[in-house]
């Protein structure tokens, strides 16, 4: 078991409880965060660097080991900086010991994973197990404690799973000895720290008034009052998260639907079209970008879970189903466009630039690069890849079946086709003349509209959502 620093004393708890009750601005409650993935670690790091004492709990020994040594197990811009700041102030304590973390804190955030099961529903086992463990810890704690679910969970989970689990293992009633909130997270990987410190809004689903009040006060303190808070029931907060992601995913698929039409129309350009649509204040430009589809740990999993959840209630989420279907097909546009440029891909050397599901992260969960590479291999192409951050993750998936280049230039060298899969800004350093000089037969598919297509008129070039040049 890891040693807890002396500075972290159980004496903090009564103060914290007083603060939660009174809203006293001078007191900061100690916090525990269970599950140190993208969500939990960013939450923990930001609270700690803002002056809160934070216990970060995980079951993964390697993760706790590297955090204890001061290394972040994930790449996220500014995360190391906040972890360093927290460490310097002795405010962040990674640990495997959930029981002491809960007992030494006043508020527990639960941010464990909720991955997809084969049928599209979510696996609530991590939420269930951590709820039981929190309950066991609460059994020996005196004083009121606030439990906050940050994991994305399908509607009614807090009421029908979290609450009964904690009540059963603690022997204490929710609303009396402890409070419960559902506080969905909306951060975007790649700008997770910024989103945590400056969220568009904080959604608080509350079991009772006291729980909601305590969490609202905590956020006011953490974000120094600069925050829009919406308080609601637990089930509404659970729904907000799914509806929010279904809507954003729909915007992406909508842009891709228009892109596919543009490709059939001489001189049409989806970027020109979506840029103009996005200026309509009723629509907005965010997420209205055509490409090879969305990936990552949230949109694919959350849309699937939303659809299957609704199906159980005999409700068909037609729009979300269409969103998911468009997205299922979209990565393969890269192959279609590539074949239009160089014909049959069998025996060809294809360079794939970008592996992470988006720039500024090393996360490859449900990355579209995975589908594209598998399809290229299936068609007999040899694949060479490069990503500034995600090569380690890619090796776990593809092992020796593909080649890993040391740089974008090395990746492109001697290839027959290059596909831009992730829009890392530093790929922009490659100019049309570089492709012309380095590649065996220069042909580029811009799957993310990274380049100015009009500058590539000298070489074979196709981009998502760009119609053929008019004669
Ligand atoms: P993750 O898989 O990266 O991390 C989850 C962590 O929880 C892992 O480190 C795991 O070891 C740990 N864990 C599991 N069971 C535990 C237990 N009993 N005790 C302690 N630790 C435990 O997940 P993530 O990407 O951080 O997502 C967490 C939740 O937040 C999910 O429900 C996800 O849908 C949601 N979410 C994620 C994002 C995102 O961009 N990643 C954004 C918004 C919401």
Short mmCIF file of C-alpha atoms and ligand atoms in Angstrom, two decimals:
data_model
loop_
_atom_site.label_atom_id
_atom_site.label_comp_id
_atom_site.label_asym_id
_atom_site.label_seq_id
_atom_site.Cartn_x
_atom_site.Cartn_y
_atom_site.Cartn_z
CA UNK A 1 0.00 0.00 0.00
CA UNK A 2 1.25 3.51 -0.78
CA UNK A 3 2.23 5.74 2.08
CA UNK A 4 0.00 8.74 2.64
CA UNK A 5 1.83 12.00 3.23
CA UNK A 6 1.57 13.48 6.73
CA UNK A 7 0.15 16.71 5.36
CA UNK A 8 -3.04 14.86 4.53
CA UNK A 9 -4.78 14.57 7.83
CA UNK A 10 -8.23 13.31 8.60
CA UNK A 11 -8.68 16.61 10.47
CA UNK A 12 -9.50 18.15 7.11
CA UNK A 13 -12.80 16.39 6.93
CA UNK A 14 -14.80 18.29 9.59
CA UNK A 15 -13.68 21.60 8.06
CA UNK A 16 -14.71 20.40 4.66
CA UNK A 17 -18.09 19.31 5.91
CA UNK A 18 -18.57 22.70 7.52
CA UNK A 19 -17.74 24.34 4.23
CA UNK A 20 -20.12 22.14 2.29
CA UNK A 21 -22.88 23.09 4.69
CA UNK A 22 -22.12 26.75 5.12
CA UNK A 23 -20.55 27.66 1.82
CA UNK A 24 -17.70 29.34 3.73
CA UNK A 25 -15.41 30.62 0.98
CA UNK A 26 -12.20 30.13 2.97
CA UNK A 27 -12.52 26.38 3.43
CA UNK A 28 -11.81 23.91 0.69
CA UNK A 29 -13.03 20.35 1.10
CA UNK A 30 -10.72 17.41 0.46
CA UNK A 31 -11.78 15.48 -2.60
CA UNK A 32 -11.35 11.90 -3.71
CA UNK A 33 -11.51 10.91 -7.38
CA UNK A 34 -12.09 7.26 -8.22
CA UNK A 35 -10.82 6.20 -11.65
CA UNK A 36 -7.86 8.14 -13.05
CA UNK A 37 -8.52 7.95 -16.79
CA UNK A 38 -8.88 11.01 -19.02
CA UNK A 39 -11.81 12.34 -17.00
CA UNK A 40 -10.68 11.46 -13.48
CA UNK A 41 -7.06 12.48 -13.89
CA UNK A 42 -7.90 15.85 -15.46
CA UNK A 43 -10.48 16.51 -12.72
CA UNK A 44 -8.02 15.51 -10.00
CA UNK A 45 -5.14 17.53 -11.48
CA UNK A 46 -7.24 20.67 -11.92
CA UNK A 47 -8.80 20.56 -8.45
CA UNK A 48 -5.39 19.93 -6.88
CA UNK A 49 -3.62 22.67 -8.85
CA UNK A 50 -6.43 25.02 -7.75
CA UNK A 51 -5.65 24.42 -4.08
CA UNK A 52 -7.87 21.47 -3.15
CA UNK A 53 -6.41 18.38 -1.52
CA UNK A 54 -7.15 15.47 -3.81
CA UNK A 55 -6.82 11.72 -3.38
CA UNK A 56 -6.72 10.04 -6.78
CA UNK A 57 -7.71 6.37 -6.65
CA UNK A 58 -7.24 3.71 -9.31
CA UNK A 59 -7.09 -0.08 -9.38
CA UNK A 60 -4.34 0.03 -11.98
CA UNK A 61 -1.01 -0.35 -10.11
CA UNK A 62 1.05 0.83 -13.08
CA UNK A 63 -1.00 4.01 -13.34
CA UNK A 64 -0.65 4.78 -9.63
CA UNK A 65 3.04 3.87 -9.80
CA UNK A 66 3.80 6.31 -12.62
CA UNK A 67 1.65 9.07 -11.06
CA UNK A 68 3.49 8.61 -7.76
CA UNK A 69 6.75 9.15 -9.63
CA UNK A 70 5.24 12.29 -11.16
CA UNK A 71 4.57 10.95 -14.67
CA UNK A 72 1.21 11.15 -16.38
CA UNK A 73 0.07 7.83 -17.86
CA UNK A 74 -1.76 9.69 -20.65
CA UNK A 75 -0.87 12.52 -22.97
CA UNK A 76 -3.07 15.58 -22.68
CA UNK A 77 -1.83 19.16 -23.26
CA UNK A 78 -1.11 21.00 -19.96
CA UNK A 79 -1.88 17.95 -17.83
CA UNK A 80 1.77 17.45 -16.77
CA UNK A 81 1.94 21.14 -15.84
CA UNK A 82 -1.07 20.90 -13.52
CA UNK A 83 0.17 17.64 -12.01
CA UNK A 84 3.56 19.27 -11.36
CA UNK A 85 1.91 22.27 -9.73
CA UNK A 86 -0.24 20.02 -7.54
CA UNK A 87 2.75 17.89 -6.58
CA UNK A 88 4.82 20.92 -5.68
CA UNK A 89 2.06 22.10 -3.36
CA UNK A 90 1.68 18.56 -1.99
CA UNK A 91 -2.00 18.48 -2.84
CA UNK A 92 -2.36 15.42 -5.09
CA UNK A 93 -2.04 11.94 -3.67
CA UNK A 94 -2.37 8.99 -6.08
CA UNK A 95 -3.33 5.82 -4.20
CA UNK A 96 -4.74 2.32 -4.53
CA UNK A 97 -6.47 2.70 -1.19
CA UNK A 98 -10.08 3.71 -1.93
CA UNK A 99 -11.18 3.22 1.65
CA UNK A 100 -8.85 5.84 3.16
CA UNK A 101 -9.37 8.16 0.22
CA UNK A 102 -13.12 8.22 0.83
CA UNK A 103 -12.73 8.45 4.58
CA UNK A 104 -10.28 11.35 4.36
CA UNK A 105 -12.39 13.33 1.95
CA UNK A 106 -15.76 15.08 1.96
CA UNK A 107 -16.66 14.60 -1.69
CA UNK A 108 -16.02 11.56 -3.91
CA UNK A 109 -16.10 11.86 -7.70
CA UNK A 110 -16.59 8.54 -9.49
CA UNK A 111 -15.13 8.59 -13.00
CA UNK A 112 -14.55 4.92 -13.81
CA UNK A 113 -14.97 3.64 -17.37
CA UNK A 114 -18.31 2.59 -18.88
CA UNK A 115 -17.21 0.75 -22.04
CA UNK A 116 -19.48 -0.72 -24.71
CA UNK A 117 -20.61 -4.32 -24.53
CA UNK A 118 -21.00 -6.33 -27.77
CA UNK A 119 -24.72 -5.50 -28.06
CA UNK A 120 -24.09 -1.74 -27.74
CA UNK A 121 -25.28 -1.42 -24.13
CA UNK A 122 -22.76 -0.10 -21.63
CA UNK A 123 -20.85 -2.17 -19.14
CA UNK A 124 -21.83 -0.83 -15.72
CA UNK A 125 -19.66 -3.29 -13.82
CA UNK A 126 -16.95 -0.74 -12.96
CA UNK A 127 -19.62 1.67 -11.69
CA UNK A 128 -21.22 -1.12 -9.67
CA UNK A 129 -17.94 -2.29 -8.13
CA UNK A 130 -16.77 1.20 -7.26
CA UNK A 131 -20.18 2.02 -5.74
CA UNK A 132 -19.93 -1.06 -3.51
CA UNK A 133 -16.40 -0.04 -2.46
CA UNK A 134 -17.50 3.53 -1.70
CA UNK A 135 -20.34 2.13 0.42
CA UNK A 136 -17.97 -0.11 2.39
CA UNK A 137 -15.77 2.93 3.07
CA UNK A 138 -18.75 5.04 4.09
CA UNK A 139 -19.86 2.40 6.58
CA UNK A 140 -17.05 3.46 8.92
CA UNK A 141 -17.21 7.16 8.23
CA UNK A 142 -18.93 9.57 10.55
CA UNK A 143 -20.51 12.65 9.07
CA UNK A 144 -22.24 13.39 5.81
CA UNK A 145 -20.44 12.58 2.52
CA UNK A 146 -21.21 13.56 -1.05
CA UNK A 147 -20.89 10.99 -3.87
CA UNK A 148 -20.76 12.44 -7.39
CA UNK A 149 -21.07 10.23 -10.48
CA UNK A 150 -19.07 11.66 -13.38
CA UNK A 151 -19.00 8.52 -15.54
CA UNK A 152 -21.43 8.51 -18.44
CA UNK A 153 -24.27 6.23 -17.35
CA UNK A 154 -27.59 5.45 -19.02
CA UNK A 155 -30.72 7.07 -17.56
CA UNK A 156 -31.90 5.72 -14.19
CA UNK A 157 -28.48 4.16 -13.34
CA UNK A 158 -27.91 6.47 -10.35
CA UNK A 159 -31.30 5.64 -8.89
CA UNK A 160 -31.44 1.95 -9.71
CA UNK A 161 -27.80 0.88 -9.33
CA UNK A 162 -25.54 3.42 -7.60
CA UNK A 163 -27.88 4.37 -4.76
CA UNK A 164 -28.94 0.81 -3.80
CA UNK A 165 -25.34 -0.48 -4.07
CA UNK A 166 -23.99 2.20 -1.74
CA UNK A 167 -26.94 1.87 0.65
CA UNK A 168 -26.51 -1.91 0.83
CA UNK A 169 -22.75 -1.88 1.43
CA UNK A 170 -22.74 1.11 3.81
CA UNK A 171 -25.94 0.32 5.67
CA UNK A 172 -26.69 4.06 5.41
CA UNK A 173 -29.58 5.81 3.71
CA UNK A 174 -29.02 8.20 0.82
CA UNK A 175 -30.30 11.65 1.75
CA UNK A 176 -29.56 11.07 5.44
CA UNK A 177 -25.90 10.04 5.89
CA UNK A 178 -24.72 10.74 2.39
CA UNK A 179 -25.77 12.65 -0.71
CA UNK A 180 -25.74 11.74 -4.40
CA UNK A 181 -25.26 13.80 -7.56
CA UNK A 182 -24.92 12.99 -11.25
CA UNK A 183 -22.45 15.43 -12.76
CA UNK A 184 -21.81 14.51 -16.41
CA UNK A 185 -18.47 15.43 -17.94
CA UNK A 186 -18.30 17.17 -21.32
CA UNK A 187 -14.55 17.59 -21.80
CA UNK A 188 -12.95 17.07 -25.19
CA UNK A 189 -9.72 15.08 -25.26
CA UNK A 190 -6.97 17.34 -26.57
CA UNK A 191 -8.38 20.33 -24.66
CA UNK A 192 -9.47 18.48 -21.51
CA UNK A 193 -7.66 20.77 -19.06
CA UNK A 194 -9.05 23.91 -20.63
CA UNK A 195 -12.55 22.39 -20.66
CA UNK A 196 -12.26 21.37 -17.00
CA UNK A 197 -11.15 24.84 -15.90
CA UNK A 198 -13.53 26.75 -18.16
CA UNK A 199 -16.59 24.59 -18.89
CA UNK A 200 -19.52 25.94 -20.94
CA UNK A 201 -21.74 24.89 -18.04
CA UNK A 202 -21.87 22.50 -15.12
CA UNK A 203 -24.82 20.10 -15.05
CA UNK A 204 -25.83 18.87 -11.61
CA UNK A 205 -28.37 16.11 -11.22
CA UNK A 206 -29.28 15.85 -7.55
CA UNK A 207 -30.90 13.23 -5.35
CA UNK A 208 -31.95 15.96 -2.92
CA UNK A 209 -31.50 19.69 -2.43
CA UNK A 210 -28.64 19.34 0.02
CA UNK A 211 -26.56 17.28 -2.41
CA UNK A 212 -27.09 19.72 -5.29
CA UNK A 213 -26.39 22.71 -3.08
CA UNK A 214 -23.10 21.22 -1.83
CA UNK A 215 -21.85 20.40 -5.33
CA UNK A 216 -22.90 23.80 -6.71
CA UNK A 217 -20.91 25.48 -3.91
CA UNK A 218 -17.92 23.30 -4.60
CA UNK A 219 -17.94 24.30 -8.29
CA UNK A 220 -18.39 27.99 -7.43
CA UNK A 221 -15.29 27.74 -5.27
CA UNK A 222 -13.31 25.71 -7.82
CA UNK A 223 -14.20 27.92 -10.78
CA UNK A 224 -14.19 31.14 -8.74
CA UNK A 225 -17.84 31.84 -9.45
CA UNK A 226 -17.32 31.99 -13.25
CA UNK A 227 -19.69 29.18 -14.09
CA UNK A 228 -23.18 28.55 -15.39
CA UNK A 229 -24.84 25.81 -13.37
CA UNK A 230 -27.96 23.88 -14.29
CA UNK A 231 -29.50 21.83 -11.46
CA UNK A 232 -31.98 19.08 -12.17
CA UNK A 233 -33.02 15.53 -11.25
CA UNK A 234 -30.59 12.61 -11.54
CA UNK A 235 -32.34 11.14 -14.57
CA UNK A 236 -32.37 14.45 -16.46
CA UNK A 237 -28.63 14.89 -15.89
CA UNK A 238 -28.04 11.34 -17.17
CA UNK A 239 -30.12 12.19 -20.26
CA UNK A 240 -28.36 15.53 -20.88
CA UNK A 241 -25.06 13.73 -21.45
CA UNK A 242 -26.44 11.27 -24.03
CA UNK A 243 -28.60 13.83 -25.82
CA UNK A 244 -25.64 16.23 -25.92
CA UNK A 245 -23.30 13.69 -27.52
CA UNK A 246 -25.99 12.39 -29.90
CA UNK A 247 -26.51 15.95 -31.13
CA UNK A 248 -22.79 16.65 -31.64
CA UNK A 249 -22.30 13.32 -33.41
CA UNK A 250 -25.27 14.19 -35.62
CA UNK A 251 -23.58 17.45 -36.67
CA UNK A 252 -20.48 15.50 -37.73
CA UNK A 253 -22.51 12.96 -39.70
CA UNK A 254 -24.59 15.73 -41.25
CA UNK A 255 -21.43 17.43 -42.54
CA UNK A 256 -20.24 14.07 -43.90
CA UNK A 257 -23.57 13.46 -45.64
CA UNK A 258 -23.22 16.82 -47.41
CA UNK A 259 -19.55 16.03 -48.14
CA UNK A 260 -20.44 12.81 -49.93
CA UNK A 261 -22.86 14.73 -52.15
CA UNK A 262 -20.26 17.42 -52.85
CA UNK A 263 -17.83 14.78 -54.14
CA UNK A 264 -20.26 14.08 -56.98
CA UNK A 265 -20.70 17.73 -57.99
CA UNK A 266 -18.10 19.55 -60.11
CA UNK A 267 -16.35 22.30 -58.10
CA UNK A 268 -18.49 21.72 -54.99
CA UNK A 269 -16.64 22.05 -51.69
CA UNK A 270 -18.16 20.95 -48.38
CA UNK A 271 -15.92 23.34 -46.44
CA UNK A 272 -17.35 26.35 -48.22
CA UNK A 273 -20.86 25.05 -47.61
CA UNK A 274 -20.50 24.12 -43.92
CA UNK A 275 -18.61 27.34 -43.19
CA UNK A 276 -21.58 29.33 -44.47
CA UNK A 277 -24.11 27.11 -42.66
CA UNK A 278 -22.14 27.43 -39.42
CA UNK A 279 -22.43 31.21 -39.49
CA UNK A 280 -26.16 30.81 -38.90
CA UNK A 281 -26.35 31.47 -35.16
CA UNK A 282 -29.14 28.92 -34.87
CA UNK A 283 -26.72 26.22 -36.09
CA UNK A 284 -23.16 27.20 -35.11
CA UNK A 285 -19.93 26.00 -36.69
CA UNK A 286 -18.61 23.64 -33.99
CA UNK A 287 -18.49 19.98 -35.05
CA UNK A 288 -19.86 20.86 -38.48
CA UNK A 289 -16.72 19.56 -40.18
CA UNK A 290 -16.56 16.87 -42.80
CA UNK A 291 -13.89 14.19 -42.57
CA UNK A 292 -13.51 10.45 -42.12
CA UNK A 293 -16.00 10.28 -39.25
CA UNK A 294 -15.84 10.47 -35.49
CA UNK A 295 -14.03 8.01 -33.22
CA UNK A 296 -12.80 8.12 -29.66
CA UNK A 297 -14.07 6.80 -26.39
CA UNK A 298 -17.33 8.76 -26.33
CA UNK A 299 -19.36 9.41 -29.51
CA UNK A 300 -19.35 5.83 -30.88
CA UNK A 301 -20.02 4.28 -27.48
CA UNK A 302 -22.56 6.86 -26.33
CA UNK A 303 -24.62 6.85 -29.54
CA UNK A 304 -24.76 3.02 -29.44
CA UNK A 305 -25.76 3.02 -25.77
CA UNK A 306 -28.41 5.69 -26.36
CA UNK A 307 -29.94 3.68 -29.24
CA UNK A 308 -29.97 0.37 -27.36
CA UNK A 309 -31.27 1.99 -24.18
CA UNK A 310 -34.18 3.60 -26.06
CA UNK A 311 -34.90 0.33 -27.89
CA UNK A 312 -35.55 -1.36 -24.55
CA UNK A 313 -38.25 1.26 -23.98
CA UNK A 314 -39.69 0.54 -27.46
CA UNK A 315 -38.48 3.91 -28.73
CA UNK A 316 -36.51 4.21 -31.92
CA UNK A 317 -33.94 7.02 -32.03
CA UNK A 318 -34.10 7.33 -35.83
CA UNK A 319 -31.86 10.36 -36.07
CA UNK A 320 -29.15 8.85 -33.87
CA UNK A 321 -29.33 5.57 -35.79
CA UNK A 322 -28.79 7.44 -39.08
CA UNK A 323 -25.90 9.33 -37.45
CA UNK A 324 -24.22 6.08 -36.43
CA UNK A 325 -24.82 4.46 -39.84
CA UNK A 326 -23.27 7.38 -41.75
CA UNK A 327 -20.32 7.22 -39.38
CA UNK A 328 -19.89 3.47 -39.83
CA UNK A 329 -19.37 3.94 -43.57
CA UNK A 330 -17.40 7.19 -43.54
CA UNK A 331 -13.84 5.89 -42.80
CA UNK A 332 -13.99 3.76 -45.93
CA UNK A 333 -14.28 6.92 -48.06
CA UNK A 334 -10.51 7.10 -47.64
CA UNK A 335 -10.15 3.77 -49.45
CA UNK A 336 -12.62 4.73 -52.20
CA UNK A 337 -10.84 8.02 -52.83
CA UNK A 338 -7.45 6.28 -52.76
CA UNK A 339 -8.59 3.76 -55.37
CA UNK A 340 -9.88 6.56 -57.55
CA UNK A 341 -6.35 7.96 -57.51
CA UNK A 342 -4.19 4.85 -57.95
CA UNK A 343 -6.57 1.96 -58.71
CA UNK A 344 -6.24 -1.43 -57.01
CA UNK A 345 -4.42 -1.13 -53.68
CA UNK A 346 -3.06 -4.67 -53.60
CA UNK A 347 0.74 -4.67 -53.42
CA UNK A 348 0.86 -0.89 -52.97
CA UNK A 349 2.68 0.88 -50.16
CA UNK A 350 0.23 3.18 -48.37
CA UNK A 351 1.32 5.75 -45.80
CA UNK A 352 -1.20 6.62 -43.13
CA UNK A 353 -0.54 9.96 -41.44
CA UNK A 354 -2.23 10.10 -38.04
CA UNK A 355 -3.40 7.26 -35.78
CA UNK A 356 -4.97 8.96 -32.74
CA UNK A 357 -8.73 9.49 -32.95
CA UNK A 358 -8.06 13.24 -32.97
CA UNK A 359 -5.03 15.52 -32.67
CA UNK A 360 -3.38 16.36 -29.32
CA UNK A 361 -4.07 13.00 -27.74
CA UNK A 362 -2.54 9.51 -27.82
CA UNK A 363 -5.98 7.92 -27.46
CA UNK A 364 -6.81 5.37 -30.16
CA UNK A 365 -10.07 4.06 -28.74
CA UNK A 366 -12.42 3.55 -31.75
CA UNK A 367 -10.05 5.66 -33.88
CA UNK A 368 -11.04 5.61 -37.56
CA UNK A 369 -7.39 4.83 -38.38
CA UNK A 370 -7.99 1.31 -37.06
CA UNK A 371 -10.75 0.58 -39.60
CA UNK A 372 -8.82 2.17 -42.44
CA UNK A 373 -5.61 0.25 -41.72
CA UNK A 374 -7.48 -3.06 -41.34
CA UNK A 375 -9.19 -2.49 -44.68
CA UNK A 376 -5.91 -1.56 -46.38
CA UNK A 377 -4.30 -4.76 -45.06
CA UNK A 378 -7.32 -6.79 -46.15
CA UNK A 379 -6.87 -5.43 -49.65
CA UNK A 380 -3.23 -6.50 -49.74
CA UNK A 381 -1.58 -3.09 -49.26
CA UNK A 382 1.49 -2.68 -47.07
CA UNK A 383 0.94 0.04 -44.50
CA UNK A 384 3.42 2.47 -43.00
CA UNK A 385 2.18 4.86 -40.33
CA UNK A 386 3.21 7.87 -38.31
CA UNK A 387 1.61 9.73 -35.41
CA UNK A 388 3.35 12.22 -33.08
CA UNK A 389 1.84 10.60 -29.95
CA UNK A 390 -0.10 7.41 -30.62
CA UNK A 391 2.51 4.99 -32.00
CA UNK A 392 2.72 3.21 -28.61
CA UNK A 393 -1.02 2.61 -28.63
CA UNK A 394 -0.94 1.52 -32.28
CA UNK A 395 1.74 -1.10 -31.55
CA UNK A 396 -0.65 -2.70 -29.03
CA UNK A 397 -3.25 -3.07 -31.80
CA UNK A 398 -1.25 -3.81 -34.94
CA UNK A 399 2.03 -5.20 -33.57
CA UNK A 400 4.22 -6.12 -36.55
CA UNK A 401 1.50 -6.15 -39.20
CA UNK A 402 2.31 -2.53 -40.12
CA UNK A 403 5.44 -0.36 -40.14
CA UNK A 404 5.97 2.59 -37.77
CA UNK A 405 7.89 5.52 -39.22
CA UNK A 406 9.91 7.96 -37.11
CA UNK A 407 8.54 11.07 -38.79
CA UNK A 408 5.91 12.24 -41.27
CA UNK A 409 8.60 12.52 -43.95
CA UNK A 410 9.85 8.96 -43.35
CA UNK A 411 6.27 7.74 -43.48
CA UNK A 412 5.57 9.27 -46.86
CA UNK A 413 8.88 8.24 -48.46
CA UNK A 414 8.61 5.73 -51.30
CA UNK A 415 4.86 5.21 -50.85
CA UNK A 416 2.28 4.98 -53.62
CA UNK A 417 -0.53 6.63 -51.69
CA UNK A 418 -0.70 8.84 -48.61
CA UNK A 419 -3.88 9.13 -46.52
CA UNK A 420 -4.26 11.93 -43.96
CA UNK A 421 -6.30 10.36 -41.17
CA UNK A 422 -5.72 12.67 -38.16
CA UNK A 423 -5.41 16.44 -38.55
CA UNK A 424 -2.20 17.00 -36.55
CA UNK A 425 -1.23 20.58 -37.40
CA UNK A 426 2.47 19.72 -37.83
CA UNK A 427 1.61 17.56 -40.87
CA UNK A 428 0.95 20.87 -42.57
CA UNK A 429 4.69 21.38 -42.78
CA UNK A 430 4.59 18.90 -45.70
CA UNK A 431 4.25 20.82 -48.93
CA UNK A 432 3.03 19.51 -52.32
CA UNK A 433 6.66 19.46 -53.52
CA UNK A 434 7.60 17.17 -50.58
CA UNK A 435 4.98 14.61 -51.61
CA UNK A 436 6.12 14.95 -55.23
CA UNK A 437 9.77 14.43 -54.28
CA UNK A 438 9.38 11.73 -51.61
CA UNK A 439 6.63 9.45 -52.90
CA UNK A 440 7.04 6.73 -55.49
CA UNK A 441 3.99 8.03 -57.37
CA UNK A 442 2.60 11.08 -55.56
CA UNK A 443 -1.08 10.62 -54.67
CA UNK A 444 -2.66 12.12 -51.56
CA UNK A 445 -6.06 11.62 -49.93
CA UNK A 446 -6.81 14.38 -47.44
CA UNK A 447 -9.33 12.73 -45.14
CA UNK A 448 -9.47 15.69 -42.76
CA UNK A 449 -9.27 18.69 -45.08
CA UNK A 450 -5.96 19.62 -43.50
CA UNK A 451 -4.42 21.07 -46.65
CA UNK A 452 -5.43 23.83 -48.98
CA UNK A 453 -6.63 21.62 -51.83
CA UNK A 454 -6.04 24.31 -54.43
CA UNK A 455 -2.28 24.32 -53.75
CA UNK A 456 -2.11 20.61 -54.65
CA UNK A 457 -3.18 21.01 -58.26
CA UNK A 458 0.26 19.77 -59.43
CA UNK A 459 -0.12 16.23 -58.00
CA UNK A 460 -2.85 13.62 -57.80
CA UNK A 461 -4.97 14.74 -54.88
CA UNK A 462 -8.43 13.97 -53.49
CA UNK A 463 -10.07 15.39 -50.40
CA UNK A 464 -13.24 14.45 -48.53
CA UNK A 465 -16.13 16.62 -49.68
CA UNK A 466 -14.37 18.11 -52.68
CA UNK A 467 -16.03 17.70 -56.06
CA UNK A 468 -14.04 17.18 -59.28
CA UNK A 469 -12.66 20.31 -60.93
CA UNK A 470 -15.10 21.69 -63.50
CA UNK A 471 -13.90 21.74 -67.09
P1 LIG B 1 -10.72 5.45 -18.80
O1 LIG B 1 -11.06 4.09 -19.24
O2 LIG B 1 -9.62 6.21 -19.48
O3 LIG B 1 -10.40 5.44 -17.23
C1 LIG B 1 -11.15 4.78 -16.28
C2 LIG B 1 -10.24 4.47 -15.10
O4 LIG B 1 -11.03 3.91 -14.05
C3 LIG B 1 -9.16 3.44 -15.42
O5 LIG B 1 -7.89 3.98 -15.08
C4 LIG B 1 -9.51 2.24 -14.53
O6 LIG B 1 -8.37 1.54 -14.09
C5 LIG B 1 -10.24 2.94 -13.39
N1 LIG B 1 -11.11 2.07 -12.59
C6 LIG B 1 -12.00 1.14 -13.00
N2 LIG B 1 -12.63 0.59 -11.94
C7 LIG B 1 -12.13 1.19 -10.84
C8 LIG B 1 -12.38 1.05 -9.44
N3 LIG B 1 -13.28 0.18 -8.97
N4 LIG B 1 -11.68 1.82 -8.59
C9 LIG B 1 -10.77 2.70 -9.04
N5 LIG B 1 -10.49 2.87 -10.35
C10 LIG B 1 -11.17 2.13 -11.24
O7 LIG B 1 -12.08 6.28 -18.88
P2 LIG B 1 -12.30 7.83 -19.26
O8 LIG B 1 -12.07 8.05 -20.70
O9 LIG B 1 -11.62 8.68 -18.25
O10 LIG B 1 -13.89 7.90 -19.04
C11 LIG B 1 -14.47 7.74 -17.76
C12 LIG B 1 -15.97 7.99 -17.88
O11 LIG B 1 -16.19 9.34 -18.32
C13 LIG B 1 -16.67 7.11 -18.91
O12 LIG B 1 -17.96 6.84 -18.47
C14 LIG B 1 -16.71 7.99 -20.16
O13 LIG B 1 -17.78 7.64 -21.01
C15 LIG B 1 -16.91 9.35 -19.56
N6 LIG B 1 -16.40 10.47 -20.36
C16 LIG B 1 -15.22 10.36 -21.02
C17 LIG B 1 -14.74 11.43 -21.77
C18 LIG B 1 -13.45 11.32 -22.54
O14 LIG B 1 -13.20 12.19 -23.39
N7 LIG B 1 -12.59 10.34 -22.30
C19 LIG B 1 -15.46 12.63 -21.83
C20 LIG B 1 -16.65 12.72 -21.12
C21 LIG B 1 -17.12 11.63 -20.38
#
